[in-house]
Tab-separated table of C-alpha atoms and ligand atoms in Angstrom:
chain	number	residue	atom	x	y	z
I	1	UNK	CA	-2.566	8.515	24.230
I	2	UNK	CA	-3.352	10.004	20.717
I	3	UNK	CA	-7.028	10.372	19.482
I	4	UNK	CA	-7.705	9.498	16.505
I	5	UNK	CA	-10.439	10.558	13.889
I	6	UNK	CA	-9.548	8.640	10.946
I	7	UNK	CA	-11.711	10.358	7.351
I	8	UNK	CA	-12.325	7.058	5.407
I	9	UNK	CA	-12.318	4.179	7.506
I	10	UNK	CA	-13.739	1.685	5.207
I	11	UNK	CA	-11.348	2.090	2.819
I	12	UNK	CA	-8.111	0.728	2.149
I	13	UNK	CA	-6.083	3.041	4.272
I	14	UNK	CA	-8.335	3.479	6.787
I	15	UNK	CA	-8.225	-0.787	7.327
I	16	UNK	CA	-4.839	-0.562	7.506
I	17	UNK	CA	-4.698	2.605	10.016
I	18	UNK	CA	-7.079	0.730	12.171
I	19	UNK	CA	-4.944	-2.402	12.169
I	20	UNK	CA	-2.066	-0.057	13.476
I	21	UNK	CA	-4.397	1.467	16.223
I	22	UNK	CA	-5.519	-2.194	17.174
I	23	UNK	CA	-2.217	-3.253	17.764
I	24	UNK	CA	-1.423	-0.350	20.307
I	25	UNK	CA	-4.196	-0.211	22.756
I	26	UNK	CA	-1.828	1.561	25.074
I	27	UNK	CA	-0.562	4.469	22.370
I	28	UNK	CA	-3.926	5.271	20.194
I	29	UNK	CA	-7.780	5.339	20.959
I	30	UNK	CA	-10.456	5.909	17.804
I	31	UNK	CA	-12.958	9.013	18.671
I	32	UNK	CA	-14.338	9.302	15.456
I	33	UNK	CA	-14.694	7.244	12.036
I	34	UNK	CA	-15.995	8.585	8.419
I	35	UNK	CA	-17.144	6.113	5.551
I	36	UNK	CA	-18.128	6.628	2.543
I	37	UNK	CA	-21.098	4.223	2.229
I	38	UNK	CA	-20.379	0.597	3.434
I	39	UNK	CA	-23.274	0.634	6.391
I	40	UNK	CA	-21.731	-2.687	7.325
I	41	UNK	CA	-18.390	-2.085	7.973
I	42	UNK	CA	-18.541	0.895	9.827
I	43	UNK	CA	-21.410	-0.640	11.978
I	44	UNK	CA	-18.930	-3.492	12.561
I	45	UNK	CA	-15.878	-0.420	13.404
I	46	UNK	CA	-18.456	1.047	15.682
I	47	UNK	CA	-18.716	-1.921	17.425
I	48	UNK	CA	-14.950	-3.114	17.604
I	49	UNK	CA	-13.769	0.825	18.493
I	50	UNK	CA	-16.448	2.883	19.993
I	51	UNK	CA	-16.175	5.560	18.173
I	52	UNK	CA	-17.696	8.565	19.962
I	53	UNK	CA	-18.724	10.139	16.655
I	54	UNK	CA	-19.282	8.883	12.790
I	55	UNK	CA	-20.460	10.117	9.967
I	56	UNK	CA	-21.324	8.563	6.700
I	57	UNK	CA	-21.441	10.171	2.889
I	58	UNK	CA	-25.740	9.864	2.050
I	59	UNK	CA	-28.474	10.054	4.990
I	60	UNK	CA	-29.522	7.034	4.149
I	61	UNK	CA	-26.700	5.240	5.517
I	62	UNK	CA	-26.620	7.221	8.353
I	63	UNK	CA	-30.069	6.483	8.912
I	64	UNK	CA	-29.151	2.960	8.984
I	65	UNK	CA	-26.479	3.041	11.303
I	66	UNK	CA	-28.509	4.930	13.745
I	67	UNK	CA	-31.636	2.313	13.328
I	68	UNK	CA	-29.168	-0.657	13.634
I	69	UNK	CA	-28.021	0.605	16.694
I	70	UNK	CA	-31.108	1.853	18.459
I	71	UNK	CA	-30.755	0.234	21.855
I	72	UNK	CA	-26.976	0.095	22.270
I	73	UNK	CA	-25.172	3.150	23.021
I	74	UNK	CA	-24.369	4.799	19.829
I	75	UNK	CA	-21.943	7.374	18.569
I	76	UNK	CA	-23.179	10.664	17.479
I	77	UNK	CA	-23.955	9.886	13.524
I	78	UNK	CA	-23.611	13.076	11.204
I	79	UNK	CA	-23.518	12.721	7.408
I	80	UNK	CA	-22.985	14.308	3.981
I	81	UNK	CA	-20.449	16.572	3.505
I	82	UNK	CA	-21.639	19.130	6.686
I	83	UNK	CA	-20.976	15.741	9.088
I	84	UNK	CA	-17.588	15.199	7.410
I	85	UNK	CA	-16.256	18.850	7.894
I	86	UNK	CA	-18.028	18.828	11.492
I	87	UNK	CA	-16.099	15.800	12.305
I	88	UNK	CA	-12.962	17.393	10.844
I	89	UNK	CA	-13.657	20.583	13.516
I	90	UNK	CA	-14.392	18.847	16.529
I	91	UNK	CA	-12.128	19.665	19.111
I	92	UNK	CA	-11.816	15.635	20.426
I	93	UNK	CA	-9.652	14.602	18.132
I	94	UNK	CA	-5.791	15.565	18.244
I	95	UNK	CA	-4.825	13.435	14.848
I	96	UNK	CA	-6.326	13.140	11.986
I	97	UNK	CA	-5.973	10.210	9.239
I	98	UNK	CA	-6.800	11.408	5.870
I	99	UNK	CA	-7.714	8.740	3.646
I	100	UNK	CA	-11.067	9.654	1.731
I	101	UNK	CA	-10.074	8.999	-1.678
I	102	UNK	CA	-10.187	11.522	-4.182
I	103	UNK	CA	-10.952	15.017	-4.125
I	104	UNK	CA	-13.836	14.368	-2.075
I	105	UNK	CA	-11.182	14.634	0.838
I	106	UNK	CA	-9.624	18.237	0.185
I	107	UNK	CA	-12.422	20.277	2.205
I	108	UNK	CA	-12.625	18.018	5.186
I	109	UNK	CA	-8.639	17.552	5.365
I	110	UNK	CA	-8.261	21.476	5.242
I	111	UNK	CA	-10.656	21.903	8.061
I	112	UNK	CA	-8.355	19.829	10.462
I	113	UNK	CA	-5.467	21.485	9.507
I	114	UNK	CA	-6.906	24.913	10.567
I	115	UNK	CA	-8.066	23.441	13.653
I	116	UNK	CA	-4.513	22.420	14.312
I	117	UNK	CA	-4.364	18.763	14.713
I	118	UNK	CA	-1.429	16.610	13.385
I	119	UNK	CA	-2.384	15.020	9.993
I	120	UNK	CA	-1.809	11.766	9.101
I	121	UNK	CA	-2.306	12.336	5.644
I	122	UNK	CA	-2.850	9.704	2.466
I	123	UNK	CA	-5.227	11.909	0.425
I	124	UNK	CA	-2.347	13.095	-1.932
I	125	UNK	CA	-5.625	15.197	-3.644
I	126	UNK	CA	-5.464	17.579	-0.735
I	127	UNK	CA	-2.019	18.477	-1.745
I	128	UNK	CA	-2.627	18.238	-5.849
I	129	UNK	CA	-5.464	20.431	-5.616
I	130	UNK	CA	-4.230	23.203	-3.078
I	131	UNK	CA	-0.407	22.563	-1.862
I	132	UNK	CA	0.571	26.328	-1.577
I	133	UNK	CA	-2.600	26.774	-0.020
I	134	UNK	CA	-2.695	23.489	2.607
I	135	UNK	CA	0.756	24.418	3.173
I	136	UNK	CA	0.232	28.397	4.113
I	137	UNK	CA	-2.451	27.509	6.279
I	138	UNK	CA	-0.736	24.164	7.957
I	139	UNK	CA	1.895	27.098	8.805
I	140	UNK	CA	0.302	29.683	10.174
I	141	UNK	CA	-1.767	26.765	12.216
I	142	UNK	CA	1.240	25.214	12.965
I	143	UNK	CA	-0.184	21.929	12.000
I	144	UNK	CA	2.112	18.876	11.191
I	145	UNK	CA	1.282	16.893	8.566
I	146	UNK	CA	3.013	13.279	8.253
I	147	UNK	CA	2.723	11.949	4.970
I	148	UNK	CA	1.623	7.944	4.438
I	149	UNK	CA	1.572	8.009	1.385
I	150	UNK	CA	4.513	4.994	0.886
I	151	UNK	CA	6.819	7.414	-1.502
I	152	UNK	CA	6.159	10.608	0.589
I	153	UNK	CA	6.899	8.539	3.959
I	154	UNK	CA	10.220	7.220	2.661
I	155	UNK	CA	11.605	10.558	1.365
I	156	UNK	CA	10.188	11.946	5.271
I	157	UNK	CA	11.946	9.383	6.935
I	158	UNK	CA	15.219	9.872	4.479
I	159	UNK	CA	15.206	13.709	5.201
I	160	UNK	CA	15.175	13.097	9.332
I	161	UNK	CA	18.621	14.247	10.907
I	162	UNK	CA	19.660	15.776	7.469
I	163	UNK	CA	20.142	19.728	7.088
I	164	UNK	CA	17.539	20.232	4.562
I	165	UNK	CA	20.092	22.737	2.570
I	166	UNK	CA	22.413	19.695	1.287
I	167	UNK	CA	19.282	18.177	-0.393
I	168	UNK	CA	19.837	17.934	-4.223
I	169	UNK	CA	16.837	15.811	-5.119
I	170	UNK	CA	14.452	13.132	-4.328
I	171	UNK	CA	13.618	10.136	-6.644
I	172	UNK	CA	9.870	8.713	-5.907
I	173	UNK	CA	10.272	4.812	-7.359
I	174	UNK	CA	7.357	3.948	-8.846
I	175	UNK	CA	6.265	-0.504	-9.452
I	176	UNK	CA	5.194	0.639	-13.076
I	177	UNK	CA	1.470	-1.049	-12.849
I	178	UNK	CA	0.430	-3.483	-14.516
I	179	UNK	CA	1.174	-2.271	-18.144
I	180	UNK	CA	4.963	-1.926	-17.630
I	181	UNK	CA	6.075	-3.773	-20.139
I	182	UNK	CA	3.271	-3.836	-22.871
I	183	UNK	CA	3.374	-2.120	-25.937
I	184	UNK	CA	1.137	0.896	-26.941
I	185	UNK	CA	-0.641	-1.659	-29.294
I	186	UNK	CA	-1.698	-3.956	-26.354
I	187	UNK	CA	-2.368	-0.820	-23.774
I	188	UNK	CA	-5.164	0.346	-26.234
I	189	UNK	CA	-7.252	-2.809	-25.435
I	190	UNK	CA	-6.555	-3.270	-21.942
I	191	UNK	CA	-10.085	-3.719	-19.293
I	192	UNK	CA	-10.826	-2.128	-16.011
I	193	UNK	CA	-10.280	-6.135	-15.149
I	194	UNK	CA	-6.851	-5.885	-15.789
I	195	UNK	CA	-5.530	-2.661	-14.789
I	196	UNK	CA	-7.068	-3.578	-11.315
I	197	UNK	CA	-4.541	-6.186	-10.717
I	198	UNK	CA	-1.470	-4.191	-8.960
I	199	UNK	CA	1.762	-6.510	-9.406
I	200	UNK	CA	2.677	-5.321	-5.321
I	201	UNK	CA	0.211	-3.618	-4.157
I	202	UNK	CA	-3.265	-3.697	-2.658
I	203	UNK	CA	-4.980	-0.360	-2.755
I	204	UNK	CA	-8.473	1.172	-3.767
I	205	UNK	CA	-9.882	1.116	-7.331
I	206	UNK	CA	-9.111	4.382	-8.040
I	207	UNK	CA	-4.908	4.539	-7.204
I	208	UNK	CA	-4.867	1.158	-8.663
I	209	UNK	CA	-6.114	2.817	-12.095
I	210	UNK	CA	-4.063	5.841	-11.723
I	211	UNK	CA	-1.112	3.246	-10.791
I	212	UNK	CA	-1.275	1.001	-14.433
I	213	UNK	CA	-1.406	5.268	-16.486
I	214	UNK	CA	1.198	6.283	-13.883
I	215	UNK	CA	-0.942	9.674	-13.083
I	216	UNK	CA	-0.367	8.449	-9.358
I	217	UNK	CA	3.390	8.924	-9.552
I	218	UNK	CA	2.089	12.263	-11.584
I	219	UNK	CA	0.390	13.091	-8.616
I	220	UNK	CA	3.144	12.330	-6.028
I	221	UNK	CA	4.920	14.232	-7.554
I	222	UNK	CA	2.955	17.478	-7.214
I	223	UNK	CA	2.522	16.336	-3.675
I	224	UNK	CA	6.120	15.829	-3.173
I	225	UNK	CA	6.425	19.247	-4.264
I	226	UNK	CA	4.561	20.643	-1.849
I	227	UNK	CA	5.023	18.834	1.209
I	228	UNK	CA	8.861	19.234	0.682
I	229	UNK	CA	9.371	22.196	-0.847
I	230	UNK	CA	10.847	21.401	-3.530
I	231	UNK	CA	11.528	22.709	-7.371
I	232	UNK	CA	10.150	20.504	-10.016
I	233	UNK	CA	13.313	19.990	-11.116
I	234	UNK	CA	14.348	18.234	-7.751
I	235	UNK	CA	11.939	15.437	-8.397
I	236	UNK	CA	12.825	12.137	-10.721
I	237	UNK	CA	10.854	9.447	-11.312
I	238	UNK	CA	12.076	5.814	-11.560
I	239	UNK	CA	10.646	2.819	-12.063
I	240	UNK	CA	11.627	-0.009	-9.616
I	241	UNK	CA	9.176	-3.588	-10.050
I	242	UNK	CA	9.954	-4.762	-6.938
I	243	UNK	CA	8.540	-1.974	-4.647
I	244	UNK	CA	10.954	-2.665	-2.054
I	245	UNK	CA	12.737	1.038	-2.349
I	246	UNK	CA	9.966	3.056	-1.160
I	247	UNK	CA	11.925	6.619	-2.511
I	248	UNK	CA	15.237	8.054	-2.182
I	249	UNK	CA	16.941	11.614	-0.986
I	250	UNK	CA	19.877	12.693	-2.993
I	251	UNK	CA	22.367	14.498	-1.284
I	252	UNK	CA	24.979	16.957	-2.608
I	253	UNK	CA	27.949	15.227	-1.297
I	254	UNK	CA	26.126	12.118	-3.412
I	255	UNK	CA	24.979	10.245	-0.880
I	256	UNK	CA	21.543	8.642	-1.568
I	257	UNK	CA	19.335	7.820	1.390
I	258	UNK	CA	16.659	4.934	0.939
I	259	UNK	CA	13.999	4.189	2.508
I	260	UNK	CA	13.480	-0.228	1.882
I	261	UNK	CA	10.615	-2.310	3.357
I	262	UNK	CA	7.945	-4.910	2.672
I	263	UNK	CA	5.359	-3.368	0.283
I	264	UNK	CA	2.639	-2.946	3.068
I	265	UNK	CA	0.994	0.416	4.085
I	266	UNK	CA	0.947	-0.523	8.022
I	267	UNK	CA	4.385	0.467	7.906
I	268	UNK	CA	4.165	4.130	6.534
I	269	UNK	CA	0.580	4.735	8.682
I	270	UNK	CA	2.521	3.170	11.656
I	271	UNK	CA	5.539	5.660	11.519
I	272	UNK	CA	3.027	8.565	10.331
I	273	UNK	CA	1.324	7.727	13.386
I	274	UNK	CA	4.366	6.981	15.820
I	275	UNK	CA	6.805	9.481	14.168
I	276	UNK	CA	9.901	9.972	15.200
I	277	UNK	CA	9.154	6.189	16.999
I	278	UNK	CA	9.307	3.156	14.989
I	279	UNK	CA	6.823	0.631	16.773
I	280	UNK	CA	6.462	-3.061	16.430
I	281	UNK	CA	3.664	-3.756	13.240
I	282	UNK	CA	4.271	-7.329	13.500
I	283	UNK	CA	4.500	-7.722	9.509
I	284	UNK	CA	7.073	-10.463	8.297
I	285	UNK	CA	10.730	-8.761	7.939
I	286	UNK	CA	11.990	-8.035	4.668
I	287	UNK	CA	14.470	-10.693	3.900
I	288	UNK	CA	16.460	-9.014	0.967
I	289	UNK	CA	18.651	-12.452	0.144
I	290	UNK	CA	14.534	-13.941	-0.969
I	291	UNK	CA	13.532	-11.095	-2.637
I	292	UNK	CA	16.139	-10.919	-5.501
I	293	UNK	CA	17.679	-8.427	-7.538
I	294	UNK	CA	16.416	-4.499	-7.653
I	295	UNK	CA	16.165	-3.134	-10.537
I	296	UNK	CA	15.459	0.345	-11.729
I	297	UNK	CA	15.025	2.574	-14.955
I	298	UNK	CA	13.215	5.452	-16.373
I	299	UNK	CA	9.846	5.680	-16.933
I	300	UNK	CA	8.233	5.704	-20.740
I	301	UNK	CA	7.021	9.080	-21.201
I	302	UNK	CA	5.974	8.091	-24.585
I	303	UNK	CA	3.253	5.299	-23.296
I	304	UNK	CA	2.364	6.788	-19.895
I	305	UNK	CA	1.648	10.416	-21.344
I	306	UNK	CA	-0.404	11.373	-17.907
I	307	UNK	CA	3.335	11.714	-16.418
I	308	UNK	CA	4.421	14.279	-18.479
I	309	UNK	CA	0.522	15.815	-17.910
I	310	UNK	CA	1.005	16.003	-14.655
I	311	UNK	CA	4.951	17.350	-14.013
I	312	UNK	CA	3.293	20.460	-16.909
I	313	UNK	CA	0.254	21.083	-14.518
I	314	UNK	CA	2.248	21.648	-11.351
I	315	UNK	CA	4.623	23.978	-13.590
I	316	UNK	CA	1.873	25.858	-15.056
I	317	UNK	CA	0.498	26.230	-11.564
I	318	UNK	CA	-2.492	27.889	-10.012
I	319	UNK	CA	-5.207	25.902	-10.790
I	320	UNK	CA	-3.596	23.589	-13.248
I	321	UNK	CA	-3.587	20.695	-10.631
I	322	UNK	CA	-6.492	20.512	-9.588
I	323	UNK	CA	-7.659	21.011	-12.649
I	324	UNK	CA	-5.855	17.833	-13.548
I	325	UNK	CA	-6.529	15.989	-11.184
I	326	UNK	CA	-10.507	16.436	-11.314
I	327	UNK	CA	-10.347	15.136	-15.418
I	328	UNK	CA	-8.339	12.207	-14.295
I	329	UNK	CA	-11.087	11.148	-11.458
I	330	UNK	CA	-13.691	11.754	-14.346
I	331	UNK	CA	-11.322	9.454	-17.075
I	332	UNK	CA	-10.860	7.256	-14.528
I	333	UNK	CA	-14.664	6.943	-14.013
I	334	UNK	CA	-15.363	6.574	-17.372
I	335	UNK	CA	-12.503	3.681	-18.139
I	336	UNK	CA	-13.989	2.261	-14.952
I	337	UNK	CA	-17.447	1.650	-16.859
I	338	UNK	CA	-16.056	0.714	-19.902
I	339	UNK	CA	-16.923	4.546	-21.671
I	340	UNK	CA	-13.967	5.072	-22.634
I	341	UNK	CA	-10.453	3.036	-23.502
I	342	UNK	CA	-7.995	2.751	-20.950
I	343	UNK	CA	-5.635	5.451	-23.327
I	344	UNK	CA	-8.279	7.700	-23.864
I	345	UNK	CA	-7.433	8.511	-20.293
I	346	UNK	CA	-4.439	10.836	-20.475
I	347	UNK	CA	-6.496	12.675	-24.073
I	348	UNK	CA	-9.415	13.469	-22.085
I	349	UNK	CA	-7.225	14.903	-19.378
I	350	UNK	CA	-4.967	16.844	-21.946
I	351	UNK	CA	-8.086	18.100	-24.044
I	352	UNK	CA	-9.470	19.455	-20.574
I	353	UNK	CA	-5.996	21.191	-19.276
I	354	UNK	CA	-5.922	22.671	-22.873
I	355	UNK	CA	-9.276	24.134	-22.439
I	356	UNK	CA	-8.663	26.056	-18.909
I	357	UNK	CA	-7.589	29.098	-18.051
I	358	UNK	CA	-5.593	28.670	-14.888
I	359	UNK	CA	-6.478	31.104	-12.088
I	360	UNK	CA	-4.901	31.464	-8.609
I	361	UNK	CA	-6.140	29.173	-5.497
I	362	UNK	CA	-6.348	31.798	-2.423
I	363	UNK	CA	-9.261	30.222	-0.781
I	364	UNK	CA	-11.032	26.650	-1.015
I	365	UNK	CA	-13.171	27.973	-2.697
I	366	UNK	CA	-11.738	28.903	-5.828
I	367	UNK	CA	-9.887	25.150	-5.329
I	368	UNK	CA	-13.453	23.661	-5.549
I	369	UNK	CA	-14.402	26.088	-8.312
I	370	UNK	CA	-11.748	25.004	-10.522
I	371	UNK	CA	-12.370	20.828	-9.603
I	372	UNK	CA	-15.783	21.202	-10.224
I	373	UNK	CA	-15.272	23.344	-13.924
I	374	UNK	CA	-12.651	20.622	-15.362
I	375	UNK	CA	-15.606	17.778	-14.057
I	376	UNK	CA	-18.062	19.053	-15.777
I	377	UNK	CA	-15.755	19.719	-18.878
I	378	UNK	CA	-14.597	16.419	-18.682
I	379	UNK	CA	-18.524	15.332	-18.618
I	380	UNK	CA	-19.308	17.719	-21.500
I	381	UNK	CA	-15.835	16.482	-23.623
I	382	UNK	CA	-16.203	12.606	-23.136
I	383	UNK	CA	-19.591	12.591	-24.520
I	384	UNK	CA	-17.944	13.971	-27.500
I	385	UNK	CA	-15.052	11.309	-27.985
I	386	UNK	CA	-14.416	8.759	-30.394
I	387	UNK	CA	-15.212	5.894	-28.483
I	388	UNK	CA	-12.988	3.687	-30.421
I	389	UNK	CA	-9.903	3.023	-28.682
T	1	MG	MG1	2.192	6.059	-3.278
């Protein structure tokens, strides 16, 4: 039986994750459950899972949970980010789903991973921000970490039962958002309304943004980088609109393993969670003959610039992605309320990589020192910007 604390519960991964758990009563139990601020849900998780422990993001929630529930048995509640790292420590737990979005995950994530436990892990920021470190430390810990993240999850399952030395490359597909096939013209003008509307996917605000600029596949790739050691150079991008190719190994011989499914993230938190099993998630099959033709090509560098951003952060190094990836979650902020235009995304990011001067990440602390510099640079810059698009 596998216990499971699952960081960010309410959100889109974490619905999914508990979906998985739900349908294996035998295999998984929940001990422990961290939201960001949706009081309701989680008191309607606590109730459904009996969680021995929670923890929310602001007091005030937490206060609420624990008033709603005076009178029933209750979990321990914990909040801020003190209850999120506490939870991260606790010795009940043996996995760990990470699925906080943003950077807001890193600290918690790397506390679990020096405890030891297997990590389930979707919060690709944890490995932008800090790969060489999460990676040094997930070593020495010996802590496994299973990626979910759909692209990461494919190449993993592609790599299983192949020596790792015949590996030539790995190509992360990518749907293309939203914007594929607009021109630069008609991307200038484009609303928070519209880039939220994923062609295949349902996902949180934020990777639905960073999915119509392409900064997401940006930021797999870093992750890719890290979680499978690989060069830069080992890593292409292609675009594929039907997101039924989840990614691909290329082999030396030439032989190109794919990983192919329904575009649904029980699958990759199910095998994250079952690996090396492949249990029943009772999703429809993929019926290839109704889903068409596949098609893919390569990605416009020239109208998704945050690409090419991101592939020159993780070669610069050090700092560089996280430095990154904290301007994006600023431009993505701004876009979000309409502060900025939807290409004044990748500039912003750009004008704030120009400004740093990339240092080394030995400790999480200098990681957090470095996300919360290109924030407040970001801050400080957008005020500044031509608010025409
Ligand atoms: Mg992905």
């Amino acid at each position: 039986m596998k216990k499971i604390l699952i960081l960010g519960s309410t959100g889109s991964i974490g619905l999914n994750a508990l979906k998985v758990i739900e349908g294996r009563p035998d295999e998984y139990t929940v001990v422990g459950l961290a939201a960001g601020r949706n009081v309701d849900l989680l008191l309607r998780q606590i109730e459904r899972f009996r969680p021995k422990a929670v923890a929310l993001q602001e007091k005030e929630g937490a206060a609420a949970v624990a008033e709603r529930l005076s009178g029933k048995p209750k979990p321990e509640v914990y909040f801020g980010p003190e209850g999120f790292k506490r939870l991260a420590l606790w010795d009940e737990p043996d996995t760990v789903v990470s699925a906080m979005a943003g950077s807001a995950g890193f600290l918690p994530t790397y506390a679990a991973i020096e405890t030891g436990k297997r990590i389930a892990l979707a919060n690709k920021e944890t490995m932008v921000m800090a790969g060489s470190l999460v990676m040094d430390c997930a070593k020495s810990r010996g802590t496994s970490i299973l990626p979910v993240d759909s692209e990461h999850n494919a190449i993993f399952q592609s790599l299983v039962g192949h020596p790792r030395e015949d590996l030539r490359r790995v190509i992360i597909t990518a749907s293309g958002g939203p914007f594929r096939e607009m021109s630069l013209e008609e991307m200038a003008s484009v609303t928070p309304e519209s880039a939220l509307k994923h062609p295949n996917w349902k996902m949180g605000r934020k990777i639905t943004i960073d999915s119509a600029t392409l900064m997401n596949k940006g930021l797999e790739a870093i992750e890719a980088r890290w979680l499978f050691d690989l060069r830069i150079d080992q890593i292409s991008i292609l675009i594929h609109p039907q997101s039924i190719v989840h990614s691909m190994v290329e082999y030396k011989d030439g032989s190109i393993i794919a990983q192919m499914g329904v575009p649904d993230m029980m699958t990759p938190i199910s095998y994250a969670l079952s690996f090396p099993r492949h249990f029943e998630t009772f999703l429809p099959p993929l019926k290839l003959e109704e889903v068409g033709p596949l098609s893919f090509s390569k990605p416009d560098q020239t109208k998704f610039k945050c690409l090419g951003l991101a592939f020159r952060a993780v070669e610069i190094g050090g700092s560089m992605p996280a430095v990154l990836n904290a301007a994006n979650e600023v431009a993505v902020d701004l876009f979000l309320e309409r502060r900025i235009g939807f290409l004044q995304i990748p500039v912003l990011v750009e004008q704030v990589m120009e400004a740093h001067r990339p240092h080394p990440i030995d400790s999480p602390e200098t990681v957090m020192e470095a996300d919360g510099w290109a924030k407040r640079t970001a801050a400080e810059f957008a005020g500044r910007m031509d608010l025409a698009n």
